[in-house]
Amino acid sequence: KPDAVLMSRERFNAEASGHNTVIVDGSENASVQYASCCRPIPGDTIVGYLGRGEGLVVHAEDCTVARKLRNKDSERFIGVEWSDEPARAFETGIVVTVNNGKGVLARVASALAASEADIIHIDMGQEAAQETTDLRFVIAVRDRQHLATALRNLQRTSSVLQARRSTTAPD
């Protein structure tokens, strides 16, 4: 597997002429980063951006940041694909809209734990308690199927009105 930091545009162009793509599985060193703007997970269509001094940054293909970068720096993009067997879980954002009440956060956390999704971060906002609220989570999942299972389990949880993936990272 090539080290993305060492991969110059010229070297990549020489390799790409053979239709090679960089395969990512999460075991790469610090030269490969997964963009926090879109938080790609296995199963997402992805693109790679050779950043200036930051190595290879992997974005979801439909990421607005990636689109802007492609418009001004298209020559810095390279083909990337997920490995068939990712080496670890990947972080992604979800928003869970709930009816406020006692034990709601515990039920949501329990549903995520039952789905074997690890909670990395929670943001409940600063607004005063209202009838409903959005809970923003960053969770670790294996792939899109794992995420779908976690979202289904959340939808079945009492007090949960909606659970969906989010591409905006909590502060």
PDB file of C-alpha atoms in Angstrom:
ATOM      1  CA  LYS A   1       0.000   0.000   0.000  1.00  0.00           C
ATOM      2  CA  PRO A   2       1.615   3.311  -1.013  1.00  0.00           C
ATOM      3  CA  ASP A   3       2.302   5.946   1.635  1.00  0.00           C
ATOM      4  CA  ALA A   4       0.199   8.943   0.606  1.00  0.00           C
ATOM      5  CA  VAL A   5       2.672  11.495   2.024  1.00  0.00           C
ATOM      6  CA  LEU A   6       5.361  10.226  -0.288  1.00  0.00           C
ATOM      7  CA  MET A   7       2.992  10.202  -3.218  1.00  0.00           C
ATOM      8  CA  SER A   8       3.615  13.266  -5.347  1.00  0.00           C
ATOM      9  CA  ARG A   9       1.247  14.324  -8.070  1.00  0.00           C
ATOM     10  CA  GLU A  10       3.736  13.159 -10.740  1.00  0.00           C
ATOM     11  CA  ARG A  11       4.148   9.759  -9.115  1.00  0.00           C
ATOM     12  CA  PHE A  12       0.404   9.370  -8.732  1.00  0.00           C
ATOM     13  CA  ASN A  13      -0.185  10.323 -12.372  1.00  0.00           C
ATOM     14  CA  ALA A  14       2.325   7.654 -13.417  1.00  0.00           C
ATOM     15  CA  GLU A  15       0.539   5.064 -11.251  1.00  0.00           C
ATOM     16  CA  ALA A  16      -2.944   6.228 -12.233  1.00  0.00           C
ATOM     17  CA  SER A  17      -2.186   5.613 -15.883  1.00  0.00           C
ATOM     18  CA  GLY A  18      -2.431   1.944 -14.869  1.00  0.00           C
ATOM     19  CA  HIS A  19      -5.843   2.760 -13.283  1.00  0.00           C
ATOM     20  CA  ASN A  20      -4.544   2.176  -9.758  1.00  0.00           C
ATOM     21  CA  THR A  21      -6.374   3.608  -6.798  1.00  0.00           C
ATOM     22  CA  VAL A  22      -5.313   3.940  -3.193  1.00  0.00           C
ATOM     23  CA  ILE A  23      -7.093   1.399  -0.961  1.00  0.00           C
ATOM     24  CA  VAL A  24      -7.888   2.622   2.567  1.00  0.00           C
ATOM     25  CA  ASP A  25      -8.911   0.463   5.522  1.00  0.00           C
ATOM     26  CA  GLY A  26      -8.262   2.619   8.596  1.00  0.00           C
ATOM     27  CA  SER A  27      -4.902   1.076   9.473  1.00  0.00           C
ATOM     28  CA  GLU A  28      -2.921   3.759   7.639  1.00  0.00           C
ATOM     29  CA  ASN A  29      -0.528   5.979   9.535  1.00  0.00           C
ATOM     30  CA  ALA A  30      -0.987   9.712  10.118  1.00  0.00           C
ATOM     31  CA  SER A  31      -0.413  10.425   6.426  1.00  0.00           C
ATOM     32  CA  VAL A  32      -4.067   9.504   5.765  1.00  0.00           C
ATOM     33  CA  GLN A  33      -6.838  11.495   7.439  1.00  0.00           C
ATOM     34  CA  TYR A  34     -10.600  11.072   7.253  1.00  0.00           C
ATOM     35  CA  ALA A  35     -12.291  14.447   6.775  1.00  0.00           C
ATOM     36  CA  SER A  36     -14.253  15.683   9.789  1.00  0.00           C
ATOM     37  CA  CYS A  37     -16.532  17.744   7.523  1.00  0.00           C
ATOM     38  CA  CYS A  38     -18.219  14.672   6.038  1.00  0.00           C
ATOM     39  CA  ARG A  39     -16.927  11.790   8.206  1.00  0.00           C
ATOM     40  CA  PRO A  40     -16.805   9.096   5.491  1.00  0.00           C
ATOM     41  CA  ILE A  41     -17.439   5.483   6.517  1.00  0.00           C
ATOM     42  CA  PRO A  42     -16.987   2.236   4.572  1.00  0.00           C
ATOM     43  CA  GLY A  43     -19.748   1.954   2.015  1.00  0.00           C
ATOM     44  CA  ASP A  44     -19.659   5.674   1.169  1.00  0.00           C
ATOM     45  CA  THR A  45     -18.276   6.632  -2.235  1.00  0.00           C
ATOM     46  CA  ILE A  46     -15.027   8.441  -1.432  1.00  0.00           C
ATOM     47  CA  VAL A  47     -12.405  10.679  -3.036  1.00  0.00           C
ATOM     48  CA  GLY A  48      -8.873  11.506  -1.944  1.00  0.00           C
ATOM     49  CA  TYR A  49      -7.353  14.971  -1.756  1.00  0.00           C
ATOM     50  CA  LEU A  50      -3.586  15.375  -1.536  1.00  0.00           C
ATOM     51  CA  GLY A  51      -3.524  18.304   0.857  1.00  0.00           C
ATOM     52  CA  ARG A  52      -0.660  20.700   1.211  1.00  0.00           C
ATOM     53  CA  GLY A  53       1.347  19.339   4.127  1.00  0.00           C
ATOM     54  CA  GLU A  54      -1.478  17.180   5.464  1.00  0.00           C
ATOM     55  CA  GLY A  55      -1.086  14.020   3.398  1.00  0.00           C
ATOM     56  CA  LEU A  56      -4.105  12.294   1.905  1.00  0.00           C
ATOM     57  CA  VAL A  57      -7.492  13.511   3.151  1.00  0.00           C
ATOM     58  CA  VAL A  58     -10.380  11.150   2.407  1.00  0.00           C
ATOM     59  CA  HIS A  59     -13.769  12.812   1.776  1.00  0.00           C
ATOM     60  CA  ALA A  60     -17.198  11.465   0.891  1.00  0.00           C
ATOM     61  CA  GLU A  61     -17.684  12.108  -2.818  1.00  0.00           C
ATOM     62  CA  ASP A  62     -20.764  14.282  -2.214  1.00  0.00           C
ATOM     63  CA  CYS A  63     -19.051  16.406   0.483  1.00  0.00           C
ATOM     64  CA  THR A  64     -19.491  20.146  -0.098  1.00  0.00           C
ATOM     65  CA  VAL A  65     -15.932  20.853   1.077  1.00  0.00           C
ATOM     66  CA  ALA A  66     -14.569  18.273  -1.378  1.00  0.00           C
ATOM     67  CA  ARG A  67     -16.622  19.839  -4.184  1.00  0.00           C
ATOM     68  CA  LYS A  68     -15.161  23.282  -3.440  1.00  0.00           C
ATOM     69  CA  LEU A  69     -11.637  21.859  -3.331  1.00  0.00           C
ATOM     70  CA  ARG A  70     -12.218  20.019  -6.607  1.00  0.00           C
ATOM     71  CA  ASN A  71     -13.360  23.255  -8.286  1.00  0.00           C
ATOM     72  CA  LYS A  72     -10.171  25.111  -7.356  1.00  0.00           C
ATOM     73  CA  ASP A  73      -7.606  22.274  -7.065  1.00  0.00           C
ATOM     74  CA  SER A  74      -8.837  19.334  -9.157  1.00  0.00           C
ATOM     75  CA  GLU A  75      -5.303  18.105  -9.952  1.00  0.00           C
ATOM     76  CA  ARG A  76      -4.793  17.288  -6.256  1.00  0.00           C
ATOM     77  CA  PHE A  77      -7.561  14.640  -6.244  1.00  0.00           C
ATOM     78  CA  ILE A  78      -6.752  10.949  -6.548  1.00  0.00           C
ATOM     79  CA  GLY A  79      -8.824   7.793  -6.693  1.00  0.00           C
ATOM     80  CA  VAL A  80      -9.429   6.030  -3.382  1.00  0.00           C
ATOM     81  CA  GLU A  81     -11.553   3.037  -2.444  1.00  0.00           C
ATOM     82  CA  TRP A  82     -12.405   1.230   0.745  1.00  0.00           C
ATOM     83  CA  SER A  83     -10.730  -2.068   1.494  1.00  0.00           C
ATOM     84  CA  ASP A  84     -13.042  -5.078   1.488  1.00  0.00           C
ATOM     85  CA  GLU A  85     -12.161  -5.584   5.157  1.00  0.00           C
ATOM     86  CA  PRO A  86     -11.711  -2.303   7.069  1.00  0.00           C
ATOM     87  CA  ALA A  87      -9.323  -2.611  10.009  1.00  0.00           C
ATOM     88  CA  ARG A  88     -11.320  -0.546  12.502  1.00  0.00           C
ATOM     89  CA  ALA A  89     -14.534   1.374  13.176  1.00  0.00           C
ATOM     90  CA  PHE A  90     -15.008   4.861  11.717  1.00  0.00           C
ATOM     91  CA  GLU A  91     -16.608   7.942  13.247  1.00  0.00           C
ATOM     92  CA  THR A  92     -19.748   9.482  11.804  1.00  0.00           C
ATOM     93  CA  GLY A  93     -22.309  11.995  13.022  1.00  0.00           C
ATOM     94  CA  ILE A  94     -25.962  11.376  13.791  1.00  0.00           C
ATOM     95  CA  VAL A  95     -28.794  13.618  14.965  1.00  0.00           C
ATOM     96  CA  VAL A  96     -31.494  12.126  17.177  1.00  0.00           C
ATOM     97  CA  THR A  97     -34.632  14.226  17.674  1.00  0.00           C
ATOM     98  CA  VAL A  98     -36.339  13.277  20.942  1.00  0.00           C
ATOM     99  CA  ASN A  99     -39.290  14.214  23.116  1.00  0.00           C
ATOM    100  CA  ASN A 100     -37.707  15.572  26.283  1.00  0.00           C
ATOM    101  CA  GLY A 101     -38.318  13.618  29.431  1.00  0.00           C
ATOM    102  CA  LYS A 102     -36.703  11.621  32.200  1.00  0.00           C
ATOM    103  CA  GLY A 103     -34.404   8.856  31.034  1.00  0.00           C
ATOM    104  CA  VAL A 104     -34.440   9.813  27.328  1.00  0.00           C
ATOM    105  CA  LEU A 105     -30.654  10.142  27.046  1.00  0.00           C
ATOM    106  CA  ALA A 106     -30.217   6.805  28.853  1.00  0.00           C
ATOM    107  CA  ARG A 107     -32.627   5.073  26.431  1.00  0.00           C
ATOM    108  CA  VAL A 108     -30.839   6.562  23.406  1.00  0.00           C
ATOM    109  CA  ALA A 109     -27.419   5.567  24.775  1.00  0.00           C
ATOM    110  CA  SER A 110     -28.735   2.080  25.526  1.00  0.00           C
ATOM    111  CA  ALA A 111     -30.065   1.685  21.963  1.00  0.00           C
ATOM    112  CA  LEU A 112     -26.665   2.694  20.580  1.00  0.00           C
ATOM    113  CA  ALA A 113     -24.888   0.270  22.922  1.00  0.00           C
ATOM    114  CA  ALA A 114     -27.267  -2.535  21.889  1.00  0.00           C
ATOM    115  CA  SER A 115     -26.304  -1.748  18.281  1.00  0.00           C
ATOM    116  CA  GLU A 116     -22.612  -2.086  19.212  1.00  0.00           C
ATOM    117  CA  ALA A 117     -21.992   1.523  18.143  1.00  0.00           C
ATOM    118  CA  ASP A 118     -19.544   3.374  20.385  1.00  0.00           C
ATOM    119  CA  ILE A 119     -20.462   6.899  21.460  1.00  0.00           C
ATOM    120  CA  ILE A 120     -17.476   9.195  20.885  1.00  0.00           C
ATOM    121  CA  HIS A 121     -19.113  12.582  21.544  1.00  0.00           C
ATOM    122  CA  ILE A 122     -22.512  13.999  22.576  1.00  0.00           C
ATOM    123  CA  ASP A 123     -23.771  17.562  22.088  1.00  0.00           C
ATOM    124  CA  MET A 124     -27.131  18.474  23.580  1.00  0.00           C
ATOM    125  CA  GLY A 125     -26.901  22.175  22.774  1.00  0.00           C
ATOM    126  CA  GLN A 126     -27.296  25.104  25.116  1.00  0.00           C
ATOM    127  CA  GLU A 127     -30.944  25.998  24.510  1.00  0.00           C
ATOM    128  CA  ALA A 128     -33.435  25.827  27.346  1.00  0.00           C
ATOM    129  CA  ALA A 129     -35.394  22.588  27.707  1.00  0.00           C
ATOM    130  CA  GLN A 130     -38.207  22.433  25.189  1.00  0.00           C
ATOM    131  CA  GLU A 131     -40.731  19.783  24.264  1.00  0.00           C
ATOM    132  CA  THR A 132     -38.332  18.287  21.694  1.00  0.00           C
ATOM    133  CA  THR A 133     -34.612  18.604  21.213  1.00  0.00           C
ATOM    134  CA  ASP A 134     -31.869  17.425  18.886  1.00  0.00           C
ATOM    135  CA  LEU A 135     -29.132  15.277  20.394  1.00  0.00           C
ATOM    136  CA  ARG A 136     -26.003  15.293  18.216  1.00  0.00           C
ATOM    137  CA  PHE A 137     -23.695  12.316  18.495  1.00  0.00           C
ATOM    138  CA  VAL A 138     -20.441  11.207  16.960  1.00  0.00           C
ATOM    139  CA  ILE A 139     -20.475   7.412  16.962  1.00  0.00           C
ATOM    140  CA  ALA A 140     -18.059   4.761  15.718  1.00  0.00           C
ATOM    141  CA  VAL A 141     -19.471   2.197  13.276  1.00  0.00           C
ATOM    142  CA  ARG A 142     -17.981  -0.466  11.018  1.00  0.00           C
ATOM    143  CA  ASP A 143     -19.765   0.590   7.824  1.00  0.00           C
ATOM    144  CA  ARG A 144     -23.015   1.921   6.353  1.00  0.00           C
ATOM    145  CA  GLN A 145     -24.917  -1.287   7.248  1.00  0.00           C
ATOM    146  CA  HIS A 146     -23.848  -0.977  10.873  1.00  0.00           C
ATOM    147  CA  LEU A 147     -24.965   2.674  10.864  1.00  0.00           C
ATOM    148  CA  ALA A 148     -28.340   1.691   9.353  1.00  0.00           C
ATOM    149  CA  THR A 149     -28.840  -0.886  12.115  1.00  0.00           C
ATOM    150  CA  ALA A 150     -28.039   1.691  14.803  1.00  0.00           C
ATOM    151  CA  LEU A 151     -30.454   4.224  13.261  1.00  0.00           C
ATOM    152  CA  ARG A 152     -33.213   1.576  13.022  1.00  0.00           C
ATOM    153  CA  ASN A 153     -32.728   0.673  16.699  1.00  0.00           C
ATOM    154  CA  LEU A 154     -32.930   4.350  17.633  1.00  0.00           C
ATOM    155  CA  GLN A 155     -36.164   4.804  15.627  1.00  0.00           C
ATOM    156  CA  ARG A 156     -37.730   1.966  17.665  1.00  0.00           C
ATOM    157  CA  THR A 157     -36.784   3.633  20.957  1.00  0.00           C
ATOM    158  CA  SER A 158     -39.534   5.387  22.923  1.00  0.00           C
ATOM    159  CA  SER A 159     -39.275   9.193  22.881  1.00  0.00           C
ATOM    160  CA  VAL A 160     -37.215   9.160  19.640  1.00  0.00           C
ATOM    161  CA  LEU A 161     -38.996  11.063  16.877  1.00  0.00           C
ATOM    162  CA  GLN A 162     -36.246  10.850  14.243  1.00  0.00           C
ATOM    163  CA  ALA A 163     -32.699   9.518  13.890  1.00  0.00           C
ATOM    164  CA  ARG A 164     -30.552  10.381  10.872  1.00  0.00           C
ATOM    165  CA  ARG A 165     -26.974  10.704   9.755  1.00  0.00           C
ATOM    166  CA  SER A 166     -25.444  14.150   9.928  1.00  0.00           C
ATOM    167  CA  THR A 167     -22.482  15.508   8.052  1.00  0.00           C
ATOM    168  CA  THR A 168     -21.948  18.477  10.337  1.00  0.00           C
ATOM    169  CA  ALA A 169     -19.592  17.833  13.225  1.00  0.00           C
ATOM    170  CA  PRO A 170     -20.669  18.943  16.717  1.00  0.00           C
ATOM    171  CA  ASP A 171     -18.549  21.700  18.271  1.00  0.00           C
TER     172      ASP A 171
END
